[in-house]
Amino acid sequence: EAGVAQSPRYKIIEKRQSVAFWCNPISGHATLYWYQQILGQGPKLLIQFQNNGVVDDSQLPKDRFSAERLKGVDSTLKIQPAKLEDSAVYLCASSLPGMSSPLHFGNGTRLTVT
Amino acid sequence: KQEVTQIPAALSVPEGENLVLNCSFTDSAIYNLQWFRQDPGKGLTSLLLIQSSQREQTSGRLNASLDKSSGRSTLYIAASQPGDSATYLCAVPTSGTYKYIFGTGTRLKVLA
């Protein structure tokens, strides 16, 4: 099966600029997650979707981050305006519904904010 | 609040050695526990998922155990190979949710 696709792989922007990341999950996976991974740390959940509804966005900085999942398939994560501390790898993951299914991750987008 | 700790942070072993990676968590009311592998510049690859009702799971040279009551899991790698060099992370969901909390990982280097 095709894996989780993410683009772009790398992005360098200046602070206060905006950026968007795209994710295409594995076909049939209703649950989609966006994680932020800062160098040397484990991934931190930003937002979780079930189909196109938000399940958890408690750790999403909503003043600057937004995410949507149209038609319950692809998803985009946007940062506007970016801050230096947003430099990280942004990982998208998907899974089948329920707690018996493992998470499948994409290769991530490495964001550098200068 | 669920907290996940992984010890050691880094490990370097000669090829062929059997090794154990540790994961501890503070809230034992979990649905499951997952072990992942992360290669440099890559995403995470799921290795093993242990349901809360299970004690262990095996896949090839990997064996993961779960002791919910003590808040611990171990990942056992038999006959380590240079290709096993990577960062290994464990993750558990926060009690009553599907929100996974990750440890900071163990960076493993297997020397040829």
JSON list of C-alpha atoms in Angstrom, two decimals:
[
{"chain": "A", "resi": 1, "resn": "GLU", "atom": "CA", "xyz": [0.00, 0.00, 0.00]},
{"chain": "A", "resi": 2, "resn": "ALA", "atom": "CA", "xyz": [1.14, 3.56, -0.61]},
{"chain": "A", "resi": 3, "resn": "GLY", "atom": "CA", "xyz": [2.35, 5.32, 2.52]},
{"chain": "A", "resi": 4, "resn": "VAL", "atom": "CA", "xyz": [1.49, 8.71, 3.98]},
{"chain": "A", "resi": 5, "resn": "ALA", "atom": "CA", "xyz": [2.60, 11.42, 1.55]},
{"chain": "A", "resi": 6, "resn": "GLN", "atom": "CA", "xyz": [3.78, 14.83, 2.71]},
{"chain": "A", "resi": 7, "resn": "SER", "atom": "CA", "xyz": [5.04, 17.89, 0.90]},
{"chain": "A", "resi": 8, "resn": "PRO", "atom": "CA", "xyz": [7.22, 19.83, 0.77]},
{"chain": "A", "resi": 9, "resn": "ARG", "atom": "CA", "xyz": [10.14, 17.95, 2.35]},
{"chain": "A", "resi": 10, "resn": "TYR", "atom": "CA", "xyz": [11.97, 21.10, 3.33]},
{"chain": "A", "resi": 11, "resn": "LYS", "atom": "CA", "xyz": [10.95, 24.74, 3.75]},
{"chain": "A", "resi": 12, "resn": "ILE", "atom": "CA", "xyz": [12.95, 27.78, 4.80]},
{"chain": "A", "resi": 13, "resn": "ILE", "atom": "CA", "xyz": [11.10, 31.00, 5.56]},
{"chain": "A", "resi": 14, "resn": "GLU", "atom": "CA", "xyz": [11.69, 34.22, 7.44]},
{"chain": "A", "resi": 15, "resn": "LYS", "atom": "CA", "xyz": [9.87, 34.97, 10.68]},
{"chain": "A", "resi": 16, "resn": "ARG", "atom": "CA", "xyz": [6.44, 36.53, 10.23]},
{"chain": "A", "resi": 17, "resn": "GLN", "atom": "CA", "xyz": [6.00, 34.82, 6.85]},
{"chain": "A", "resi": 18, "resn": "SER", "atom": "CA", "xyz": [3.36, 32.17, 6.27]},
{"chain": "A", "resi": 19, "resn": "VAL", "atom": "CA", "xyz": [3.79, 28.52, 5.26]},
{"chain": "A", "resi": 20, "resn": "ALA", "atom": "CA", "xyz": [1.55, 25.57, 4.46]},
{"chain": "A", "resi": 21, "resn": "PHE", "atom": "CA", "xyz": [2.13, 21.84, 4.61]},
{"chain": "A", "resi": 22, "resn": "TRP", "atom": "CA", "xyz": [0.15, 19.17, 2.81]},
{"chain": "A", "resi": 23, "resn": "CYS", "atom": "CA", "xyz": [-0.61, 15.58, 3.78]},
{"chain": "A", "resi": 24, "resn": "ASN", "atom": "CA", "xyz": [-2.27, 12.71, 1.93]},
{"chain": "A", "resi": 25, "resn": "PRO", "atom": "CA", "xyz": [-3.00, 9.79, 4.30]},
{"chain": "A", "resi": 26, "resn": "ILE", "atom": "CA", "xyz": [-3.15, 6.12, 3.49]},
{"chain": "A", "resi": 27, "resn": "SER", "atom": "CA", "xyz": [-6.32, 5.29, 1.60]},
{"chain": "A", "resi": 28, "resn": "GLY", "atom": "CA", "xyz": [-9.12, 4.31, 3.96]},
{"chain": "A", "resi": 29, "resn": "HIS", "atom": "CA", "xyz": [-7.52, 5.78, 7.07]},
{"chain": "A", "resi": 30, "resn": "ALA", "atom": "CA", "xyz": [-10.18, 7.90, 8.73]},
{"chain": "A", "resi": 31, "resn": "THR", "atom": "CA", "xyz": [-7.93, 9.24, 11.49]},
{"chain": "A", "resi": 32, "resn": "LEU", "atom": "CA", "xyz": [-5.27, 11.84, 10.65]},
{"chain": "A", "resi": 33, "resn": "TYR", "atom": "CA", "xyz": [-2.77, 13.48, 12.98]},
{"chain": "A", "resi": 34, "resn": "TRP", "atom": "CA", "xyz": [-0.36, 16.40, 12.72]},
{"chain": "A", "resi": 35, "resn": "TYR", "atom": "CA", "xyz": [2.66, 16.24, 15.04]},
{"chain": "A", "resi": 36, "resn": "GLN", "atom": "CA", "xyz": [5.45, 18.73, 15.70]},
{"chain": "A", "resi": 37, "resn": "GLN", "atom": "CA", "xyz": [8.89, 17.26, 16.44]},
{"chain": "A", "resi": 38, "resn": "ILE", "atom": "CA", "xyz": [11.57, 19.60, 17.73]},
{"chain": "A", "resi": 39, "resn": "LEU", "atom": "CA", "xyz": [15.14, 18.35, 17.44]},
{"chain": "A", "resi": 40, "resn": "GLY", "atom": "CA", "xyz": [15.98, 15.87, 20.20]},
{"chain": "A", "resi": 41, "resn": "GLN", "atom": "CA", "xyz": [12.38, 15.50, 21.37]},
{"chain": "A", "resi": 42, "resn": "GLY", "atom": "CA", "xyz": [9.53, 13.12, 20.74]},
{"chain": "A", "resi": 43, "resn": "PRO", "atom": "CA", "xyz": [6.66, 14.20, 18.50]},
{"chain": "A", "resi": 44, "resn": "LYS", "atom": "CA", "xyz": [3.98, 16.40, 20.07]},
{"chain": "A", "resi": 45, "resn": "LEU", "atom": "CA", "xyz": [0.38, 16.17, 18.84]},
{"chain": "A", "resi": 46, "resn": "LEU", "atom": "CA", "xyz": [-0.93, 19.40, 17.33]},
{"chain": "A", "resi": 47, "resn": "ILE", "atom": "CA", "xyz": [-4.28, 18.24, 15.97]},
{"chain": "A", "resi": 48, "resn": "GLN", "atom": "CA", "xyz": [-6.20, 15.02, 15.37]},
{"chain": "A", "resi": 49, "resn": "PHE", "atom": "CA", "xyz": [-8.99, 14.56, 12.82]},
{"chain": "A", "resi": 50, "resn": "GLN", "atom": "CA", "xyz": [-11.57, 11.79, 12.59]},
{"chain": "A", "resi": 51, "resn": "ASN", "atom": "CA", "xyz": [-12.78, 11.99, 8.97]},
{"chain": "A", "resi": 52, "resn": "ASN", "atom": "CA", "xyz": [-13.09, 15.77, 8.57]},
{"chain": "A", "resi": 53, "resn": "GLY", "atom": "CA", "xyz": [-13.98, 16.54, 12.18]},
{"chain": "A", "resi": 54, "resn": "VAL", "atom": "CA", "xyz": [-11.50, 17.71, 14.83]},
{"chain": "A", "resi": 55, "resn": "VAL", "atom": "CA", "xyz": [-11.06, 15.28, 17.74]},
{"chain": "A", "resi": 56, "resn": "ASP", "atom": "CA", "xyz": [-8.31, 17.10, 19.63]},
{"chain": "A", "resi": 57, "resn": "ASP", "atom": "CA", "xyz": [-6.61, 20.44, 18.98]},
{"chain": "A", "resi": 58, "resn": "SER", "atom": "CA", "xyz": [-5.78, 21.32, 22.56]},
{"chain": "A", "resi": 59, "resn": "GLN", "atom": "CA", "xyz": [-2.07, 21.83, 21.83]},
{"chain": "A", "resi": 60, "resn": "LEU", "atom": "CA", "xyz": [-2.49, 23.74, 18.57]},
{"chain": "A", "resi": 61, "resn": "PRO", "atom": "CA", "xyz": [-1.42, 27.41, 18.94]},
{"chain": "A", "resi": 62, "resn": "LYS", "atom": "CA", "xyz": [-4.61, 28.67, 17.39]},
{"chain": "A", "resi": 63, "resn": "ASP", "atom": "CA", "xyz": [-3.46, 32.27, 17.15]},
{"chain": "A", "resi": 64, "resn": "ARG", "atom": "CA", "xyz": [-1.02, 31.26, 14.41]},
{"chain": "A", "resi": 65, "resn": "PHE", "atom": "CA", "xyz": [-1.66, 27.64, 13.41]},
{"chain": "A", "resi": 66, "resn": "SER", "atom": "CA", "xyz": [-4.66, 26.34, 11.49]},
{"chain": "A", "resi": 67, "resn": "ALA", "atom": "CA", "xyz": [-5.48, 23.00, 9.92]},
{"chain": "A", "resi": 68, "resn": "GLU", "atom": "CA", "xyz": [-8.23, 21.59, 7.80]},
{"chain": "A", "resi": 69, "resn": "ARG", "atom": "CA", "xyz": [-9.17, 18.27, 6.33]},
{"chain": "A", "resi": 70, "resn": "LEU", "atom": "CA", "xyz": [-11.56, 18.67, 3.47]},
{"chain": "A", "resi": 71, "resn": "LYS", "atom": "CA", "xyz": [-13.70, 15.70, 2.40]},
{"chain": "A", "resi": 72, "resn": "GLY", "atom": "CA", "xyz": [-12.05, 13.58, 5.08]},
{"chain": "A", "resi": 73, "resn": "VAL", "atom": "CA", "xyz": [-8.95, 12.82, 2.99]},
{"chain": "A", "resi": 74, "resn": "ASP", "atom": "CA", "xyz": [-6.11, 15.30, 2.39]},
{"chain": "A", "resi": 75, "resn": "SER", "atom": "CA", "xyz": [-5.13, 17.79, 5.05]},
{"chain": "A", "resi": 76, "resn": "THR", "atom": "CA", "xyz": [-3.23, 21.07, 5.19]},
{"chain": "A", "resi": 77, "resn": "LEU", "atom": "CA", "xyz": [-1.50, 22.68, 8.16]},
{"chain": "A", "resi": 78, "resn": "LYS", "atom": "CA", "xyz": [-0.78, 26.40, 8.01]},
{"chain": "A", "resi": 79, "resn": "ILE", "atom": "CA", "xyz": [1.36, 28.70, 10.11]},
{"chain": "A", "resi": 80, "resn": "GLN", "atom": "CA", "xyz": [0.80, 32.44, 9.89]},
{"chain": "A", "resi": 81, "resn": "PRO", "atom": "CA", "xyz": [2.86, 34.29, 11.02]},
{"chain": "A", "resi": 82, "resn": "ALA", "atom": "CA", "xyz": [5.78, 32.00, 11.73]},
{"chain": "A", "resi": 83, "resn": "LYS", "atom": "CA", "xyz": [8.07, 32.44, 14.73]},
{"chain": "A", "resi": 84, "resn": "LEU", "atom": "CA", "xyz": [11.64, 31.25, 15.23]},
{"chain": "A", "resi": 85, "resn": "GLU", "atom": "CA", "xyz": [10.45, 28.61, 17.72]},
{"chain": "A", "resi": 86, "resn": "ASP", "atom": "CA", "xyz": [8.29, 27.01, 15.01]},
{"chain": "A", "resi": 87, "resn": "SER", "atom": "CA", "xyz": [11.45, 25.53, 13.48]},
{"chain": "A", "resi": 88, "resn": "ALA", "atom": "CA", "xyz": [10.80, 21.79, 13.67]},
{"chain": "A", "resi": 89, "resn": "VAL", "atom": "CA", "xyz": [9.79, 18.76, 11.65]},
{"chain": "A", "resi": 90, "resn": "TYR", "atom": "CA", "xyz": [6.04, 18.55, 11.02]},
{"chain": "A", "resi": 91, "resn": "LEU", "atom": "CA", "xyz": [4.87, 14.97, 10.77]},
{"chain": "A", "resi": 92, "resn": "CYS", "atom": "CA", "xyz": [1.58, 13.73, 9.45]},
{"chain": "A", "resi": 93, "resn": "ALA", "atom": "CA", "xyz": [0.28, 10.33, 10.52]},
{"chain": "A", "resi": 94, "resn": "SER", "atom": "CA", "xyz": [-2.83, 8.32, 9.78]},
{"chain": "A", "resi": 95, "resn": "SER", "atom": "CA", "xyz": [-4.51, 5.23, 11.15]},
{"chain": "A", "resi": 96, "resn": "LEU", "atom": "CA", "xyz": [-7.67, 3.20, 10.96]},
{"chain": "A", "resi": 97, "resn": "PRO", "atom": "CA", "xyz": [-10.23, 4.16, 13.61]},
{"chain": "A", "resi": 98, "resn": "GLY", "atom": "CA", "xyz": [-9.94, 2.66, 17.07]},
{"chain": "A", "resi": 99, "resn": "MET", "atom": "CA", "xyz": [-7.06, 1.76, 19.35]},
{"chain": "A", "resi": 100, "resn": "SER", "atom": "CA", "xyz": [-6.03, -1.49, 17.67]},
{"chain": "A", "resi": 101, "resn": "SER", "atom": "CA", "xyz": [-4.38, 0.17, 14.71]},
{"chain": "A", "resi": 102, "resn": "PRO", "atom": "CA", "xyz": [-0.82, 1.45, 14.57]},
{"chain": "A", "resi": 103, "resn": "LEU", "atom": "CA", "xyz": [0.07, 4.94, 13.46]},
{"chain": "A", "resi": 104, "resn": "HIS", "atom": "CA", "xyz": [1.62, 5.31, 10.01]},
{"chain": "A", "resi": 105, "resn": "PHE", "atom": "CA", "xyz": [3.84, 8.35, 9.56]},
{"chain": "A", "resi": 106, "resn": "GLY", "atom": "CA", "xyz": [4.97, 10.31, 6.54]},
{"chain": "A", "resi": 107, "resn": "ASN", "atom": "CA", "xyz": [8.58, 11.49, 6.17]},
{"chain": "A", "resi": 108, "resn": "GLY", "atom": "CA", "xyz": [7.71, 14.94, 7.46]},
{"chain": "A", "resi": 109, "resn": "THR", "atom": "CA", "xyz": [8.42, 18.52, 6.46]},
{"chain": "A", "resi": 110, "resn": "ARG", "atom": "CA", "xyz": [11.49, 20.13, 7.97]},
{"chain": "A", "resi": 111, "resn": "LEU", "atom": "CA", "xyz": [10.73, 23.81, 8.60]},
{"chain": "A", "resi": 112, "resn": "THR", "atom": "CA", "xyz": [13.46, 26.34, 9.30]},
{"chain": "A", "resi": 113, "resn": "VAL", "atom": "CA", "xyz": [12.39, 29.83, 10.36]},
{"chain": "A", "resi": 114, "resn": "THR", "atom": "CA", "xyz": [15.15, 32.45, 10.14]},
{"chain": "B", "resi": 1, "resn": "LYS", "atom": "CA", "xyz": [-1.08, 13.96, 33.05]},
{"chain": "B", "resi": 2, "resn": "GLN", "atom": "CA", "xyz": [0.67, 11.18, 31.15]},
{"chain": "B", "resi": 3, "resn": "GLU", "atom": "CA", "xyz": [4.45, 11.41, 31.06]},
{"chain": "B", "resi": 4, "resn": "VAL", "atom": "CA", "xyz": [6.70, 9.01, 29.15]},
{"chain": "B", "resi": 5, "resn": "THR", "atom": "CA", "xyz": [10.37, 8.46, 29.92]},
{"chain": "B", "resi": 6, "resn": "GLN", "atom": "CA", "xyz": [12.90, 6.43, 27.94]},
{"chain": "B", "resi": 7, "resn": "ILE", "atom": "CA", "xyz": [16.19, 5.20, 29.33]},
{"chain": "B", "resi": 8, "resn": "PRO", "atom": "CA", "xyz": [18.93, 5.23, 28.22]},
{"chain": "B", "resi": 9, "resn": "ALA", "atom": "CA", "xyz": [18.92, 8.30, 25.97]},
{"chain": "B", "resi": 10, "resn": "ALA", "atom": "CA", "xyz": [21.71, 6.81, 23.87]},
{"chain": "B", "resi": 11, "resn": "LEU", "atom": "CA", "xyz": [23.27, 3.38, 23.55]},
{"chain": "B", "resi": 12, "resn": "SER", "atom": "CA", "xyz": [26.22, 2.06, 21.59]},
{"chain": "B", "resi": 13, "resn": "VAL", "atom": "CA", "xyz": [26.76, -1.70, 21.32]},
{"chain": "B", "resi": 14, "resn": "PRO", "atom": "CA", "xyz": [28.86, -4.11, 19.23]},
{"chain": "B", "resi": 15, "resn": "GLU", "atom": "CA", "xyz": [27.15, -6.10, 16.52]},
{"chain": "B", "resi": 16, "resn": "GLY", "atom": "CA", "xyz": [25.55, -9.34, 17.69]},
{"chain": "B", "resi": 17, "resn": "GLU", "atom": "CA", "xyz": [24.72, -8.15, 21.17]},
{"chain": "B", "resi": 18, "resn": "ASN", "atom": "CA", "xyz": [21.24, -8.58, 22.64]},
{"chain": "B", "resi": 19, "resn": "LEU", "atom": "CA", "xyz": [19.89, -5.37, 24.10]},
{"chain": "B", "resi": 20, "resn": "VAL", "atom": "CA", "xyz": [16.95, -3.93, 26.03]},
{"chain": "B", "resi": 21, "resn": "LEU", "atom": "CA", "xyz": [15.39, -0.50, 25.68]},
{"chain": "B", "resi": 22, "resn": "ASN", "atom": "CA", "xyz": [13.18, 0.83, 28.46]},
{"chain": "B", "resi": 23, "resn": "CYS", "atom": "CA", "xyz": [10.02, 2.91, 28.45]},
{"chain": "B", "resi": 24, "resn": "SER", "atom": "CA", "xyz": [8.13, 4.04, 31.55]},
{"chain": "B", "resi": 25, "resn": "PHE", "atom": "CA", "xyz": [4.83, 5.89, 31.83]},
{"chain": "B", "resi": 26, "resn": "THR", "atom": "CA", "xyz": [3.03, 7.53, 34.74]},
{"chain": "B", "resi": 27, "resn": "ASP", "atom": "CA", "xyz": [-0.64, 6.74, 34.02]},
{"chain": "B", "resi": 28, "resn": "SER", "atom": "CA", "xyz": [-1.33, 3.02, 33.73]},
{"chain": "B", "resi": 29, "resn": "ALA", "atom": "CA", "xyz": [-4.88, 3.48, 32.37]},
{"chain": "B", "resi": 30, "resn": "ILE", "atom": "CA", "xyz": [-3.78, 3.06, 28.75]},
{"chain": "B", "resi": 31, "resn": "TYR", "atom": "CA", "xyz": [-5.42, 1.44, 25.72]},
{"chain": "B", "resi": 32, "resn": "ASN", "atom": "CA", "xyz": [-2.13, 0.28, 24.23]},
{"chain": "B", "resi": 33, "resn": "LEU", "atom": "CA", "xyz": [1.55, 1.06, 23.80]},
{"chain": "B", "resi": 34, "resn": "GLN", "atom": "CA", "xyz": [3.43, 1.43, 20.54]},
{"chain": "B", "resi": 35, "resn": "TRP", "atom": "CA", "xyz": [7.12, 1.19, 19.73]},
{"chain": "B", "resi": 36, "resn": "PHE", "atom": "CA", "xyz": [8.49, 3.09, 16.74]},
{"chain": "B", "resi": 37, "resn": "ARG", "atom": "CA", "xyz": [11.77, 3.39, 14.92]},
{"chain": "B", "resi": 38, "resn": "GLN", "atom": "CA", "xyz": [12.98, 6.67, 13.42]},
{"chain": "B", "resi": 39, "resn": "ASP", "atom": "CA", "xyz": [15.88, 6.90, 10.98]},
{"chain": "B", "resi": 40, "resn": "PRO", "atom": "CA", "xyz": [17.63, 10.28, 10.50]},
{"chain": "B", "resi": 41, "resn": "GLY", "atom": "CA", "xyz": [15.57, 12.63, 8.36]},
{"chain": "B", "resi": 42, "resn": "LYS", "atom": "CA", "xyz": [12.68, 10.20, 8.18]},
{"chain": "B", "resi": 43, "resn": "GLY", "atom": "CA", "xyz": [9.30, 9.74, 9.75]},
{"chain": "B", "resi": 44, "resn": "LEU", "atom": "CA", "xyz": [8.47, 7.10, 12.34]},
{"chain": "B", "resi": 45, "resn": "THR", "atom": "CA", "xyz": [7.93, 3.45, 11.47]},
{"chain": "B", "resi": 46, "resn": "SER", "atom": "CA", "xyz": [5.65, 1.39, 13.69]},
{"chain": "B", "resi": 47, "resn": "LEU", "atom": "CA", "xyz": [7.44, -1.69, 15.04]},
{"chain": "B", "resi": 48, "resn": "LEU", "atom": "CA", "xyz": [5.05, -3.21, 17.56]},
{"chain": "B", "resi": 49, "resn": "LEU", "atom": "CA", "xyz": [1.69, -2.36, 19.12]},
{"chain": "B", "resi": 50, "resn": "ILE", "atom": "CA", "xyz": [0.77, -4.01, 22.42]},
{"chain": "B", "resi": 51, "resn": "GLN", "atom": "CA", "xyz": [-2.84, -3.90, 23.52]},
{"chain": "B", "resi": 52, "resn": "SER", "atom": "CA", "xyz": [-3.50, -3.21, 27.20]},
{"chain": "B", "resi": 53, "resn": "SER", "atom": "CA", "xyz": [-4.72, -6.81, 27.65]},
{"chain": "B", "resi": 54, "resn": "GLN", "atom": "CA", "xyz": [-1.51, -8.27, 26.24]},
{"chain": "B", "resi": 55, "resn": "ARG", "atom": "CA", "xyz": [1.79, -8.94, 27.98]},
{"chain": "B", "resi": 56, "resn": "GLU", "atom": "CA", "xyz": [4.06, -9.03, 24.94]},
{"chain": "B", "resi": 57, "resn": "GLN", "atom": "CA", "xyz": [4.33, -8.88, 21.17]},
{"chain": "B", "resi": 58, "resn": "THR", "atom": "CA", "xyz": [7.00, -10.32, 18.89]},
{"chain": "B", "resi": 59, "resn": "SER", "atom": "CA", "xyz": [8.12, -9.46, 15.38]},
{"chain": "B", "resi": 60, "resn": "GLY", "atom": "CA", "xyz": [11.24, -11.16, 14.07]},
{"chain": "B", "resi": 61, "resn": "ARG", "atom": "CA", "xyz": [14.15, -10.23, 16.32]},
{"chain": "B", "resi": 62, "resn": "LEU", "atom": "CA", "xyz": [12.05, -7.75, 18.27]},
{"chain": "B", "resi": 63, "resn": "ASN", "atom": "CA", "xyz": [10.06, -8.51, 21.41]},
{"chain": "B", "resi": 64, "resn": "ALA", "atom": "CA", "xyz": [8.13, -5.91, 23.36]},
{"chain": "B", "resi": 65, "resn": "SER", "atom": "CA", "xyz": [6.67, -6.50, 26.81]},
{"chain": "B", "resi": 66, "resn": "LEU", "atom": "CA", "xyz": [4.14, -4.49, 28.75]},
{"chain": "B", "resi": 67, "resn": "ASP", "atom": "CA", "xyz": [3.61, -4.31, 32.51]},
{"chain": "B", "resi": 68, "resn": "LYS", "atom": "CA", "xyz": [0.74, -1.89, 33.00]},
{"chain": "B", "resi": 69, "resn": "SER", "atom": "CA", "xyz": [0.68, -2.07, 36.78]},
{"chain": "B", "resi": 70, "resn": "SER", "atom": "CA", "xyz": [4.28, -0.90, 37.05]},
{"chain": "B", "resi": 71, "resn": "GLY", "atom": "CA", "xyz": [4.03, 1.51, 34.12]},
{"chain": "B", "resi": 72, "resn": "ARG", "atom": "CA", "xyz": [6.81, -0.11, 32.13]},
{"chain": "B", "resi": 73, "resn": "SER", "atom": "CA", "xyz": [7.55, -1.55, 28.73]},
{"chain": "B", "resi": 74, "resn": "THR", "atom": "CA", "xyz": [10.73, -3.00, 27.32]},
{"chain": "B", "resi": 75, "resn": "LEU", "atom": "CA", "xyz": [11.85, -3.53, 23.74]},
{"chain": "B", "resi": 76, "resn": "TYR", "atom": "CA", "xyz": [14.23, -6.44, 23.37]},
{"chain": "B", "resi": 77, "resn": "ILE", "atom": "CA", "xyz": [16.38, -6.62, 20.23]},
{"chain": "B", "resi": 78, "resn": "ALA", "atom": "CA", "xyz": [18.11, -9.93, 19.66]},
{"chain": "B", "resi": 79, "resn": "ALA", "atom": "CA", "xyz": [21.40, -10.31, 17.78]},
{"chain": "B", "resi": 80, "resn": "SER", "atom": "CA", "xyz": [21.69, -6.62, 16.94]},
{"chain": "B", "resi": 81, "resn": "GLN", "atom": "CA", "xyz": [22.90, -5.55, 13.48]},
{"chain": "B", "resi": 82, "resn": "PRO", "atom": "CA", "xyz": [24.32, -2.25, 12.16]},
{"chain": "B", "resi": 83, "resn": "GLY", "atom": "CA", "xyz": [21.03, -1.79, 10.28]},
{"chain": "B", "resi": 84, "resn": "ASP", "atom": "CA", "xyz": [19.26, -1.56, 13.64]},
{"chain": "B", "resi": 85, "resn": "SER", "atom": "CA", "xyz": [20.97, 1.79, 14.27]},
{"chain": "B", "resi": 86, "resn": "ALA", "atom": "CA", "xyz": [18.20, 4.36, 14.69]},
{"chain": "B", "resi": 87, "resn": "THR", "atom": "CA", "xyz": [16.20, 6.17, 17.35]},
{"chain": "B", "resi": 88, "resn": "TYR", "atom": "CA", "xyz": [13.56, 4.07, 19.08]},
{"chain": "B", "resi": 89, "resn": "LEU", "atom": "CA", "xyz": [10.51, 5.77, 20.56]},
{"chain": "B", "resi": 90, "resn": "CYS", "atom": "CA", "xyz": [7.61, 4.50, 22.61]},
{"chain": "B", "resi": 91, "resn": "ALA", "atom": "CA", "xyz": [4.19, 6.13, 22.77]},
{"chain": "B", "resi": 92, "resn": "VAL", "atom": "CA", "xyz": [1.14, 5.69, 24.97]},
{"chain": "B", "resi": 93, "resn": "PRO", "atom": "CA", "xyz": [-2.24, 7.41, 24.76]},
{"chain": "B", "resi": 94, "resn": "THR", "atom": "CA", "xyz": [-3.35, 9.76, 27.50]},
{"chain": "B", "resi": 95, "resn": "SER", "atom": "CA", "xyz": [-5.91, 8.08, 29.74]},
{"chain": "B", "resi": 96, "resn": "GLY", "atom": "CA", "xyz": [-9.36, 7.99, 28.18]},
{"chain": "B", "resi": 97, "resn": "THR", "atom": "CA", "xyz": [-8.20, 9.48, 24.88]},
{"chain": "B", "resi": 98, "resn": "TYR", "atom": "CA", "xyz": [-6.57, 8.51, 21.62]},
{"chain": "B", "resi": 99, "resn": "LYS", "atom": "CA", "xyz": [-3.93, 11.22, 22.08]},
{"chain": "B", "resi": 100, "resn": "TYR", "atom": "CA", "xyz": [-0.48, 9.61, 21.99]},
{"chain": "B", "resi": 101, "resn": "ILE", "atom": "CA", "xyz": [2.30, 10.92, 24.23]},
{"chain": "B", "resi": 102, "resn": "PHE", "atom": "CA", "xyz": [5.80, 10.10, 23.00]},
{"chain": "B", "resi": 103, "resn": "GLY", "atom": "CA", "xyz": [9.00, 9.57, 24.91]},
{"chain": "B", "resi": 104, "resn": "THR", "atom": "CA", "xyz": [12.15, 11.39, 23.78]},
{"chain": "B", "resi": 105, "resn": "GLY", "atom": "CA", "xyz": [13.61, 8.17, 22.41]},
{"chain": "B", "resi": 106, "resn": "THR", "atom": "CA", "xyz": [16.73, 6.04, 22.73]},
{"chain": "B", "resi": 107, "resn": "ARG", "atom": "CA", "xyz": [19.37, 6.65, 20.08]},
{"chain": "B", "resi": 108, "resn": "LEU", "atom": "CA", "xyz": [20.92, 3.27, 19.24]},
{"chain": "B", "resi": 109, "resn": "LYS", "atom": "CA", "xyz": [24.17, 2.72, 17.41]},
{"chain": "B", "resi": 110, "resn": "VAL", "atom": "CA", "xyz": [25.25, -0.82, 16.55]},
{"chain": "B", "resi": 111, "resn": "LEU", "atom": "CA", "xyz": [28.93, -1.04, 15.68]},
{"chain": "B", "resi": 112, "resn": "ALA", "atom": "CA", "xyz": [30.13, -3.43, 12.97]}
]
